[in-house]
XYZ file of C-alpha atoms in Angstrom:
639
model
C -116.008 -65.850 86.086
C -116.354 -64.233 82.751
C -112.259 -62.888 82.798
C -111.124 -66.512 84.078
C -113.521 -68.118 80.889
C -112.045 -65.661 78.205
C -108.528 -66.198 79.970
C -108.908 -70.313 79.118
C -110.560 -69.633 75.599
C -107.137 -67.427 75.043
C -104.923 -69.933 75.845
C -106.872 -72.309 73.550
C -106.484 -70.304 70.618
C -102.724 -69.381 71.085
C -101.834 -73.316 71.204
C -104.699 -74.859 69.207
C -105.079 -72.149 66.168
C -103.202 -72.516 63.276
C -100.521 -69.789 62.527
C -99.797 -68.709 58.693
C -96.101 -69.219 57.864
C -94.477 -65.975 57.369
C -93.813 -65.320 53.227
C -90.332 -64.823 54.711
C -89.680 -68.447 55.164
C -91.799 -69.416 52.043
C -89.456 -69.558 48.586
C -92.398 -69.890 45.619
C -90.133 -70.992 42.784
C -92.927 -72.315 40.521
C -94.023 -71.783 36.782
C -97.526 -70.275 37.545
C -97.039 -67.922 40.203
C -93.269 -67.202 40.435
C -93.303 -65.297 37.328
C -96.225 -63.078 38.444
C -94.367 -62.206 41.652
C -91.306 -61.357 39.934
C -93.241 -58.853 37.222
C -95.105 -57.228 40.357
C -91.517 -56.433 41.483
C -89.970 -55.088 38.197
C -93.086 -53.541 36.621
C -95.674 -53.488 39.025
C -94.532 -51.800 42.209
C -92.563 -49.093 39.680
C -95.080 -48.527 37.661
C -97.177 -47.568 41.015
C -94.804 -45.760 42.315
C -94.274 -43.426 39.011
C -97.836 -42.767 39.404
C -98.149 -42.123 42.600
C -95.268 -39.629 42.000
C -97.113 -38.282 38.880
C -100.634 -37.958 40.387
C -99.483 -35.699 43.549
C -100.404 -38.750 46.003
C -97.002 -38.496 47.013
C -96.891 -34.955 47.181
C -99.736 -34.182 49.116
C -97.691 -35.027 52.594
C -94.779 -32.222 51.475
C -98.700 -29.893 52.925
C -97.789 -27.261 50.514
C -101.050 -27.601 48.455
C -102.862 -24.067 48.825
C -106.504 -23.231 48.063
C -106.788 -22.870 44.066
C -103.662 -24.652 43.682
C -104.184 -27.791 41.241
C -103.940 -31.123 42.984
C -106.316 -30.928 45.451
C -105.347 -33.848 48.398
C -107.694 -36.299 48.446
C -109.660 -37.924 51.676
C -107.869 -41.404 50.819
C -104.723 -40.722 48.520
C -102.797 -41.679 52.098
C -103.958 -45.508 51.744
C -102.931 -45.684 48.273
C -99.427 -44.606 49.174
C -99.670 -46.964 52.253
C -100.426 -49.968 50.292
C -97.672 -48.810 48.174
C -95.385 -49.123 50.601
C -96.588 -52.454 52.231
C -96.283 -53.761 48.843
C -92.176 -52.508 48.678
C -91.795 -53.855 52.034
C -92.745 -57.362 51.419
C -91.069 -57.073 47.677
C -87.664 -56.071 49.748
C -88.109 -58.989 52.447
C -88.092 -61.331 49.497
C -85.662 -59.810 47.020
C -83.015 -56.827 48.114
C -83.023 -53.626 46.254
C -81.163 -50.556 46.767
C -83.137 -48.387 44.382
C -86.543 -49.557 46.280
C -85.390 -49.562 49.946
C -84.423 -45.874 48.874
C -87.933 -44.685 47.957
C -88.961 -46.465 50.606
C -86.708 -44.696 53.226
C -87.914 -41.147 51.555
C -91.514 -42.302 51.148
C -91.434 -42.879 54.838
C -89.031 -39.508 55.488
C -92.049 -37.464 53.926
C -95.060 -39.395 55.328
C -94.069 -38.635 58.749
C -92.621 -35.350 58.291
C -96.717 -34.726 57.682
C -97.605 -35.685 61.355
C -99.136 -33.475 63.745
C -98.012 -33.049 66.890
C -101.073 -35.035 68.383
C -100.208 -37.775 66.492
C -102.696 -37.254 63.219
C -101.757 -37.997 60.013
C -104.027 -37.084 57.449
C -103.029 -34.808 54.471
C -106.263 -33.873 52.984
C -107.110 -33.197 56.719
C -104.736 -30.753 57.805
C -104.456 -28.557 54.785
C -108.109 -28.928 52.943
C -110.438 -28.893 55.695
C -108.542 -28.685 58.753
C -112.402 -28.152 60.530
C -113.604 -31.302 59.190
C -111.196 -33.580 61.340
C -113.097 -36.432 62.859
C -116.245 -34.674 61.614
C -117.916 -37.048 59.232
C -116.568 -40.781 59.944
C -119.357 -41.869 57.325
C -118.118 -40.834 54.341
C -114.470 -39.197 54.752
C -112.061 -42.464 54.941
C -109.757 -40.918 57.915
C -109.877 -44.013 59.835
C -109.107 -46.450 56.647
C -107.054 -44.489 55.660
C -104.894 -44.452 58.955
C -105.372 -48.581 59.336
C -103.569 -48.497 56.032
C -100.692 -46.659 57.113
C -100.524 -48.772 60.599
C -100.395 -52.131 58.218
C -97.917 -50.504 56.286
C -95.877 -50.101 58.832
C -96.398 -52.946 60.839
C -94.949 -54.643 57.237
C -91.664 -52.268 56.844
C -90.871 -52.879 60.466
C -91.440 -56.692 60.310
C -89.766 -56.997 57.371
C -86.676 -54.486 57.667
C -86.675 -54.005 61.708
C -86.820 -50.382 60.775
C -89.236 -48.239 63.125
C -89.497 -44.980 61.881
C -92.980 -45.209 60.447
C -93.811 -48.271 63.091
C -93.365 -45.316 65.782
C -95.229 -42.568 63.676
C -98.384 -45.309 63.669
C -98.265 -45.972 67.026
C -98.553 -42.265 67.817
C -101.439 -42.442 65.634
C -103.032 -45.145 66.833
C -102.266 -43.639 70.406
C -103.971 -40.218 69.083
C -107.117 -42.870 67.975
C -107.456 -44.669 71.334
C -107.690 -41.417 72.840
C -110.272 -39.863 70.379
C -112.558 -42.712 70.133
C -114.311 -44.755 72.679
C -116.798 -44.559 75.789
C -115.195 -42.343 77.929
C -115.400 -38.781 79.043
C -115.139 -35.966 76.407
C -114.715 -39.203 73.648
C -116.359 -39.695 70.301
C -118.386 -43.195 70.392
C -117.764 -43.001 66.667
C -116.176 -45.656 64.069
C -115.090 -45.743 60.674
C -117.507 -45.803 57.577
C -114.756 -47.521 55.810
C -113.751 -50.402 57.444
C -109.954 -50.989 57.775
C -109.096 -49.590 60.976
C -109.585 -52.886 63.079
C -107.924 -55.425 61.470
C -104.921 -53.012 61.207
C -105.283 -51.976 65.046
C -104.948 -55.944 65.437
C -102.282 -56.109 63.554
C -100.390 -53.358 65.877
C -101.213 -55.353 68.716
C -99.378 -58.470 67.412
C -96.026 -56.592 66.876
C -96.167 -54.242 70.057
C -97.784 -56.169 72.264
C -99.891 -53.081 73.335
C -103.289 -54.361 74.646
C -104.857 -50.991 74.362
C -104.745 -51.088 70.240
C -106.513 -54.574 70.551
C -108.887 -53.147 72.853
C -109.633 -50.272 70.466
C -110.055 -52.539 67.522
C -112.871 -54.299 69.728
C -114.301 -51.287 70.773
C -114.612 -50.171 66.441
C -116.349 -54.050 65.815
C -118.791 -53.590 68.962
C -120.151 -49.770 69.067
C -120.457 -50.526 65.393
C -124.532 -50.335 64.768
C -126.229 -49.700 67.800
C -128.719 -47.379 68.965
C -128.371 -44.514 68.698
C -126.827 -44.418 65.434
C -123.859 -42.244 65.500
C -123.536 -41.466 62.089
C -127.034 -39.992 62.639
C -125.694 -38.139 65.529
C -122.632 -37.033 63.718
C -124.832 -35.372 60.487
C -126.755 -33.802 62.839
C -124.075 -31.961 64.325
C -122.527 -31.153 60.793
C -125.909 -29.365 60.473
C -127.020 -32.098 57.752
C -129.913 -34.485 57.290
C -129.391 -37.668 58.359
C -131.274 -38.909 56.122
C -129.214 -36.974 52.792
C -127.130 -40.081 52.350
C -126.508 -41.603 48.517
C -127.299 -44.866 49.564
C -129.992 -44.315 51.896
C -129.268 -47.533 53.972
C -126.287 -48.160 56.694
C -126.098 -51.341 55.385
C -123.944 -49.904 52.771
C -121.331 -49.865 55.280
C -122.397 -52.753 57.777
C -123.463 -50.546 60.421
C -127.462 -51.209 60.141
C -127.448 -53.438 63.559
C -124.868 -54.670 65.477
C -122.218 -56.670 64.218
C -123.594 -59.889 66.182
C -127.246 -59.649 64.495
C -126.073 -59.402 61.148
C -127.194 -62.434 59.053
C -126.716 -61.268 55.928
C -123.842 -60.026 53.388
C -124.919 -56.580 52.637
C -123.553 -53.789 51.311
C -120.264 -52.690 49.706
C -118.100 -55.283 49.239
C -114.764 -54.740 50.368
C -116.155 -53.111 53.705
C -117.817 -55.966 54.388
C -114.457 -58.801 53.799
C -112.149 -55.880 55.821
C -114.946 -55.971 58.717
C -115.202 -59.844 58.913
C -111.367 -60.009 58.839
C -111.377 -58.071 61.864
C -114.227 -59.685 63.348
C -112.311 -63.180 62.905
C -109.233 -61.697 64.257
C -110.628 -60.601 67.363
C -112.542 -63.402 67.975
C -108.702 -65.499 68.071
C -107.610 -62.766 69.975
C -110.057 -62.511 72.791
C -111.857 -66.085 72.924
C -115.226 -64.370 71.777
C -117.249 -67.134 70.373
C -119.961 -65.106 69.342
C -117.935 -63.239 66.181
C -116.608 -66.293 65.654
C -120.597 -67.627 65.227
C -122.006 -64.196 63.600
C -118.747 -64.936 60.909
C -119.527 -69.138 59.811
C -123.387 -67.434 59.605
C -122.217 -64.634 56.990
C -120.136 -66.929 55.123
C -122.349 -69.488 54.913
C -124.459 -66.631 53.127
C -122.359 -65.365 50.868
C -121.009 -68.708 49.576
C -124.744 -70.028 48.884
C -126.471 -67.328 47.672
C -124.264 -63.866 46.264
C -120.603 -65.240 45.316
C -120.243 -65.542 41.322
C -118.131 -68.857 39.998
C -115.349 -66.547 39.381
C -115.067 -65.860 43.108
C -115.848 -62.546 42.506
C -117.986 -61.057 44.994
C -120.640 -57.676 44.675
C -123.000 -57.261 42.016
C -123.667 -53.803 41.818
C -121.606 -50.506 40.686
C -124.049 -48.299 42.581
C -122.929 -49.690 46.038
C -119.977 -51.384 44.598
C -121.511 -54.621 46.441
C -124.365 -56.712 47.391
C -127.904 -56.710 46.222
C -130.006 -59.478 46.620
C -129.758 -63.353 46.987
C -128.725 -65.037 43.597
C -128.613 -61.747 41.851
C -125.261 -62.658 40.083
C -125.879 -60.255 36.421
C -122.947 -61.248 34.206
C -122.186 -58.789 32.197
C -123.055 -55.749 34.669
C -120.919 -57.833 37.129
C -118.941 -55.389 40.004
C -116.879 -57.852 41.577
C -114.478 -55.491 42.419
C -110.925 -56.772 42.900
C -110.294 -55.639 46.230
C -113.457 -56.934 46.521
C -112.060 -60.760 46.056
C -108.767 -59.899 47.991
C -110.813 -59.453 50.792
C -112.485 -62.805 50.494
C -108.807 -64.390 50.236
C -107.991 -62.286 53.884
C -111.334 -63.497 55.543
C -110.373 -66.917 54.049
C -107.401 -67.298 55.366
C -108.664 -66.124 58.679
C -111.489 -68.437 58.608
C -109.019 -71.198 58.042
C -106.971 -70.019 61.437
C -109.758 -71.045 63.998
C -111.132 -74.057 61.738
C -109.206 -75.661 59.574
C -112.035 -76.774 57.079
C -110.977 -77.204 53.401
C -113.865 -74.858 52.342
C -112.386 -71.565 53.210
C -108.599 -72.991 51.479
C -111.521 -73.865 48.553
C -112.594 -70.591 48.266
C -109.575 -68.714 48.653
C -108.440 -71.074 46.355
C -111.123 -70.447 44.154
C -110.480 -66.590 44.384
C -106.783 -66.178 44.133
C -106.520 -67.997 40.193
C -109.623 -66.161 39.273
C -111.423 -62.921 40.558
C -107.951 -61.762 41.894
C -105.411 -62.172 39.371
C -107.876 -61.631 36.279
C -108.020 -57.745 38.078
C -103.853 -57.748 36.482
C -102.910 -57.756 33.216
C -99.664 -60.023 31.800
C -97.390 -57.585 31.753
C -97.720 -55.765 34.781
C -99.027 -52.321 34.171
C -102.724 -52.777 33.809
C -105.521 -53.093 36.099
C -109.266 -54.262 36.105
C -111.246 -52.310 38.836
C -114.402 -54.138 37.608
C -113.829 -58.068 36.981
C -117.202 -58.809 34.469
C -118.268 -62.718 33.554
C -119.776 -61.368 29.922
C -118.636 -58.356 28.186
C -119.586 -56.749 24.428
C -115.517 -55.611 23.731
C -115.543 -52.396 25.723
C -114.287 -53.266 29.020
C -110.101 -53.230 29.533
C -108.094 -53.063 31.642
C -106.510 -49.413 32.373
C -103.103 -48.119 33.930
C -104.269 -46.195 36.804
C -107.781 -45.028 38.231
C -108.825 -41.938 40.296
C -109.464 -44.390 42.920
C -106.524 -46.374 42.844
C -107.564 -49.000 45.224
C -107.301 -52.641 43.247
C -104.218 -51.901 41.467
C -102.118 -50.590 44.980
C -103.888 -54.038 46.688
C -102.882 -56.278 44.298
C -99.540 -55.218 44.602
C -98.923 -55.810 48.087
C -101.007 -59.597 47.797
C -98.595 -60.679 45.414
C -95.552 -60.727 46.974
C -96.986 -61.472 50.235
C -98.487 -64.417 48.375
C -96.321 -67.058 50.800
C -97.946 -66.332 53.982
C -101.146 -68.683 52.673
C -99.661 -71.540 51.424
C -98.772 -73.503 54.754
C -100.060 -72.845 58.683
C -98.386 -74.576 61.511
C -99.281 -75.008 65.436
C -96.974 -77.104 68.398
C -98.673 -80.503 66.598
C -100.043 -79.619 62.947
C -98.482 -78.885 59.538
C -101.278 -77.681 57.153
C -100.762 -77.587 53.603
C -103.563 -75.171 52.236
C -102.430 -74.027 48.651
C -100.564 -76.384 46.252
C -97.557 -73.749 45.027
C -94.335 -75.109 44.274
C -91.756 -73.359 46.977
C -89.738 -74.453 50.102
C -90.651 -73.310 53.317
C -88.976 -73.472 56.494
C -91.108 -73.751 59.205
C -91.698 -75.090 62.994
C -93.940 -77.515 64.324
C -93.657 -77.122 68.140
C -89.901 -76.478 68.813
C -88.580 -78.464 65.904
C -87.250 -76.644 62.753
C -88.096 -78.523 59.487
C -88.377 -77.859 55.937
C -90.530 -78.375 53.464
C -90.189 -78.634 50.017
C -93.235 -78.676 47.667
C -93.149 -79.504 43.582
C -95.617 -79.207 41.263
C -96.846 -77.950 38.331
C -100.483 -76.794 39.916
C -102.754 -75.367 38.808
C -101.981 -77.509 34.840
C -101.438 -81.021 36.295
C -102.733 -82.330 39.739
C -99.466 -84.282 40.545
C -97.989 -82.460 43.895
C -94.597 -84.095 45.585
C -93.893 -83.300 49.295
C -90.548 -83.927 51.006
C -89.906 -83.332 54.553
C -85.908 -82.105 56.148
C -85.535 -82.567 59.143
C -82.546 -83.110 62.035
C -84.238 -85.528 63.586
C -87.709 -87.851 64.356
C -90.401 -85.619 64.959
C -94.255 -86.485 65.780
C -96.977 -84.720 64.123
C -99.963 -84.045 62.002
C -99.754 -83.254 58.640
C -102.682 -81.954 56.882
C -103.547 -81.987 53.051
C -106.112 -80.294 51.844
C -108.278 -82.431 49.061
C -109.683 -79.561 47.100
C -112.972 -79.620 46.842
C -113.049 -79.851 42.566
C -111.455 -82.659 42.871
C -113.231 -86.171 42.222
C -110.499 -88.335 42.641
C -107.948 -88.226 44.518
C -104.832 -90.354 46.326
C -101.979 -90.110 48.864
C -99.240 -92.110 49.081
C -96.499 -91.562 52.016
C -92.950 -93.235 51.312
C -94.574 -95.071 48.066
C -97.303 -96.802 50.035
C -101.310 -95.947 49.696
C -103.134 -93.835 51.985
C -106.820 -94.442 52.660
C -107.966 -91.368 52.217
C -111.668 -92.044 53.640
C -109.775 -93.117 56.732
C -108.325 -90.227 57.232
C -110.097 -87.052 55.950
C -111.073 -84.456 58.465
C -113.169 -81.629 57.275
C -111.463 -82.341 53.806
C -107.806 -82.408 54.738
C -106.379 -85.447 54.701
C -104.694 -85.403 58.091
C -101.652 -87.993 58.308
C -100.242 -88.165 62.482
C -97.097 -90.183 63.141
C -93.445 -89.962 63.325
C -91.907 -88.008 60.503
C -88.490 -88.660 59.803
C -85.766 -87.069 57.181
C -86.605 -87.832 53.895
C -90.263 -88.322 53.884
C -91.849 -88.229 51.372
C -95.546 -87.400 50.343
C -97.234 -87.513 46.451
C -100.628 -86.735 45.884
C -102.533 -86.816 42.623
C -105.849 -84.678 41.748
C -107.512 -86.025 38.947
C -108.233 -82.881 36.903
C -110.639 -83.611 33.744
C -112.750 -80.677 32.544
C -115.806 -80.136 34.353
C -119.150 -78.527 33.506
C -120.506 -76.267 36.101
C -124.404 -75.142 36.387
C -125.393 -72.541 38.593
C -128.343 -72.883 40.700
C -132.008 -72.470 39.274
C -132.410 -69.411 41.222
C -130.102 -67.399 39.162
C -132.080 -66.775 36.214
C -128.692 -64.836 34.230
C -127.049 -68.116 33.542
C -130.599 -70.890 33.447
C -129.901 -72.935 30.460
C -126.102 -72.508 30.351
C -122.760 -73.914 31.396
C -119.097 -72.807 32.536
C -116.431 -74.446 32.531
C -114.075 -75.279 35.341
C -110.599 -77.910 35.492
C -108.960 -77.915 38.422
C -108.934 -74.519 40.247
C -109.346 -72.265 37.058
C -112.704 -70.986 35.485
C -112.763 -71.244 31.927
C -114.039 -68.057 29.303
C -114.503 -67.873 25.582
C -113.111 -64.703 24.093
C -114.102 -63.745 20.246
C -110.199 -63.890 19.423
C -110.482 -67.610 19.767
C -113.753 -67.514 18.583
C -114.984 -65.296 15.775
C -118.643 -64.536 15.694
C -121.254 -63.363 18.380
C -120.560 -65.798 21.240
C -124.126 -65.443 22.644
C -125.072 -67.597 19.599
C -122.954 -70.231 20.888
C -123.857 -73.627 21.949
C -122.386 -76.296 24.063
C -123.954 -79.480 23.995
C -124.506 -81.520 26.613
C -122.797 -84.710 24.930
C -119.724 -82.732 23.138
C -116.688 -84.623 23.693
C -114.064 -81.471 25.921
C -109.832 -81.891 25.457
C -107.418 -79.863 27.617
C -104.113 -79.560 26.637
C -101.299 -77.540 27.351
C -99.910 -74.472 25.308
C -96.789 -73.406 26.071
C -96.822 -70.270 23.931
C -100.102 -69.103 24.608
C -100.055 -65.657 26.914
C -96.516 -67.446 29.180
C -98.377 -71.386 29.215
C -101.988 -72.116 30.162
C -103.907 -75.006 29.420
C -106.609 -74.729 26.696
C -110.305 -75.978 26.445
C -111.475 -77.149 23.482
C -114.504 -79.053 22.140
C -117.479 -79.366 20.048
C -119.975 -76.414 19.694
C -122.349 -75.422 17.718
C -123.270 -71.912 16.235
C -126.300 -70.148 14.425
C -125.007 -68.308 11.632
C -126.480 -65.200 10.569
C -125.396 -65.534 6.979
C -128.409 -67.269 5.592
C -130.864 -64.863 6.813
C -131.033 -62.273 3.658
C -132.144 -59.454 5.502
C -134.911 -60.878 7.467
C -135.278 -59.864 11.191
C -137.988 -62.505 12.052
C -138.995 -65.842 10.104
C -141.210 -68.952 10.472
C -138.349 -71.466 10.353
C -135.515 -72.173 13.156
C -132.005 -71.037 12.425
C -129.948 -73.814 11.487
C -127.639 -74.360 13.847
C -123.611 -75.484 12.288
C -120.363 -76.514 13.754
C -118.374 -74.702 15.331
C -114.356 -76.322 17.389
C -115.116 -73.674 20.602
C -111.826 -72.651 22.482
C -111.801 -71.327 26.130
C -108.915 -69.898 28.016
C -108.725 -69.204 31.554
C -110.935 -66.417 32.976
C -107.789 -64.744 34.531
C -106.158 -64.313 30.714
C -109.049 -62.414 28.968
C -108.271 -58.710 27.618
C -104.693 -59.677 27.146
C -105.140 -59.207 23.271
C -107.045 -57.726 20.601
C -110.472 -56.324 22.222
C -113.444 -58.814 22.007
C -116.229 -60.259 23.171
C -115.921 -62.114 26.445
C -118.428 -65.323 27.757
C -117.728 -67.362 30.793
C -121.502 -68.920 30.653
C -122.219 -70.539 27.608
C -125.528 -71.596 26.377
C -126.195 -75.407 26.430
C -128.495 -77.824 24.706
């Protein structure tokens, strides 16, 4: 009974879930994003690769490093050079280059020159401490490290048909299968660092192999129980359980099983990677019940621990979650990878239900917590993405732990793949990003072309090519800022109350060549408050149009910021800049100030400061530390 059920709930989700359009057949020619992608591929992904040449990352799988020999492999250099090359894969699908395809082809050459002949591929690992293999899951990154290497390849292969390092990760992942599991002489072990599952998924999709989808399953549901392995796996290191820096498995999300968990906990990115791969196995296999445990954790993080930015994790001690509606500003983690993570478990989430509030969110995440972690040019990185800062945080070039810069260079040109999502009867729009696509509904080929100057005007034009008469839903996501909205198909209204389904606006009939769709987002400036709970920002106010948060930096606004006022009646313009920082749209209103100049020395008085005008300027949140350093605000004080 139970095989026939999951058998039915199978076929359900391969016919009734919505399928991401490949960034292959997605062309994003627009003014906001198109100019990002192209200075990931000239600066970005070279300036990566120079330091991953530089720092010995590279180097380490030549496994000539001896012992007092400089440039010590580390446990997880492998899964910066694997993001590396995911990144050059996807750059390559979308623009050829013989200079990158050829340090692809020797990046590869070299990586699996390092295998062993069991299939492991782990530098640190085989030269360092060859006697630590497999030895301390908790802590030593093998297994992330490997699932980046398997989604590395799974890229190069899907997007050059090349299967040199596609065949070195399936040995791998064959090596895995056969370590891990419930079996005789097998470790019931899995990975401290999530990554491993999602990736094993992944490998499933392009081989077909049931056994890595099986082992992906088996990493989600050993994960937590009784008796805890990590435990078991200190003790036979001949260490204390209990002499672990952050005391608690729910650093890493193994505290209960995955099913009982109710709350976001721990570090950060663990926790996105994990619910990734719980979402993708729950498509894969039918199983409601990750599918249930994953709307319950979102629900939770949305309501009570996600900052306005989208950023997500509070704390640098665990590099995530502390407690509900602790959201400090200026001691704000919210890592990068952190909010790349909550775009991948977005777009997941938006697979089995299409509900505008994942698309919201990884909306909401994408033009703020992920590409403020970038800087203009290229060639610097936040690791830490703060909403309040004194002047002395900046973005830098590189970081021991490279993680956010290598994972922001494979999102961006991948960036396609979550813009549109078809299935045999549905067309969902999700993102509003100028491009084409080419796509299928069913069996029927169509294109479609999208214009717009999102995220600065709200105006989007949709025009469907097609060979002939073809019946289907189309669905348009309303975003959730928006407070007005219409839809008109072929010049004639829409009601949009009529047809609004868990906030797309979903449109069934008989397209035909030529279509066309326009819909217009009212986008005035907003003022945001954040609940009463979160005593950091009680009394104050950001400011949001459209999808973008809005910051005040000291370059637009001399004087300490935190004696800034916004009040409640001030009168708030936007208007667009063309030369500020490549074109944003800029806030401006009303404030008022206390001045410090009329204080003659005093540090306390009887009488009130006397509070003067001040024009305030904001920028988007994604733009700060592109100039001179400064003081940074994104919640003002209001009266």
């Amino acid at each position: 009974m139970t095989s026939n059920l999951l058998a039915s709930q199978v076929t359900f989700a391969q016919e009734s879930y919505l399928r991401p359009v490949p960034f292959t057949q997605v062309n994003i020619d627009d003014v906001f994003w198109k100019p990002r992608i192209d200075k990931n591929r000239l600066h970005t992904l070279p300036h990566s690769y120079h330091l991953l040449q530089t720092t010995g990352r590279l180097a380490a799988f030549r496994l000539d490093w001896e012992p007092g020999k400089g440039g010590e492999p580390h446990i997880f250099w492998d899964s910066d050079v694997a993001k590396w090359l995911e990144a050059a894969s996807y750059s390559l699908a979308n623009v050829p280059d013989t200079e990158l395809e050829a340090q692809v082809d020797e990046a590869i050459a070299l990586i699996t020159s390092a295998q062993q002949p069991d299939g492991y591929l782990n530098p640190h690992f085989t030269i360092v401490e060859p006697e630590m293999r497999w030895k301390n899951l908790r802590d030593n990154h093998e297994l992330y490290g490997a699932g980046h290497m398997i989604e590395a390849a799974v890229a190069h292969f899907q997007t050059t048909g090349k299967r040199t390092l596609l065949d070195a990760m399936c040995r791998y992942a064959d090596h895995i299968a056969a370590t891990f599991g419930t079996g005789p002489g097998q470790l019931r072990g899995y990975d401290g660092h999530q990554e491993i599952e999602l990736a094993l998924v992944k490998l499933y999709e392009v081989t077909g192999e049931k056994r890595y989808l099986q082992v992906a399953a088996y990493f989600v549901n050993e994960r937590g129980r009784s008796p805890h392995y990590f435990d078991e796996e200190a003790v036979r290191r001949g260490d204390n359980p209990r002499d672990f820096q952050h005391q608690t498995y729910e650093y890493n999300q193994s505290h209960v099983p995955v099913r009982e968990q109710k709350e976001v906990v721990g570090h950060a990115v663990r926790a996105m990677y994990l619910y990734s791969a719980m979402i993708d196995l729950a498509r894969e296999t039918g199983d409601g019940t990750l599918l249930e445990a994953c709307h319950t954790l979102w629900d939770h993080l949305c309501r009570t621990r996600m900052y306005v930015t989208g950023g997500i994790g509070t704390s640098r001690h665990n590099e995530g979650f502390t407690a509900d509606y602790d959201l400090p500003n200026e001691t704000a983690y919210a890592e990068t990878c952190a909010a790349i993570g909550l775009v991948m478990w977005s777009q997941r989430m938006l697979r089995l239900d299409c509900d505008s509030r994942y698309a919201d969110v990884m909306e909401h995440a994408l033009y703020n917590g992920v590409i403020s972690g970038v800087s203009q040019d290229g060639t610097l990185f936040f690791y830490e993405n703060p909403l309040a800062s004194t002047g002395q945080h900046h973005r830098q070039p590189w970081y021991d732990v490279s993680c956010c810069p290598t994972n922001i260079v494979r999102l961006l040109p991948s960036l396609g793949q979550y813009i549109y999502a078809t299935n045999k009867e549905t067309l969902a729009v999700h993102l509003y990003i100028q491009s084409e696509a080419r796509v299928y509904v069913g069996e029927q080929e169509l294109t479609l072309r999208q214009q717009t100057n999102y995220p600065w005007e709200g105006a989007i034009a949709l025009r469907l090519q097609m060979n002939a008469p073809t019946a289907f839903r189309l669905k348009l996501r309303i975003p959730g800022w928006s407070r007005q909205s219409t839809i008109k198909v072929n010049g004639e209204d829409i009601d949009l109350n009529a047809c609004l389904e868990q906030g797309y606006a979903t449109i069934g009939r008989v397209w035909n060549d030529g279509d066309e769709i326009q819909l217009d987002f009212a986008m005035p400036v907003e003022r945001v408050y954040a609940h009463p709970a979160i005593s950091f920002d009680v009394g104050r106010v950001a400011l949001q149009r459209g999808p973008l948060i809005y910051c005040l930096e000291s370059a637009d606004n001399p004087g300490a910021l935190e004696n800034m006022f916004l009040p409640m009646d001030a009168e708030i313009e936007a208007s667009y800049d063309p030369q500020f920082l490549g074109g944003a749209v800029i806030i401006q209103g009303k404030a008022l100030r206390y001045e410090e100049d009329d204080w003659a020395g005093q540090l306390y008085r009887t009488t009130p400061p006397h509070p003067v005008s001040h024009t305030m300027r904001a920028i988007p949140y994604y733009l700060w530390d592109n100039r001179e350093p400064g003081e940074l605000r994104v919640w003002l004080k209001s009266c």
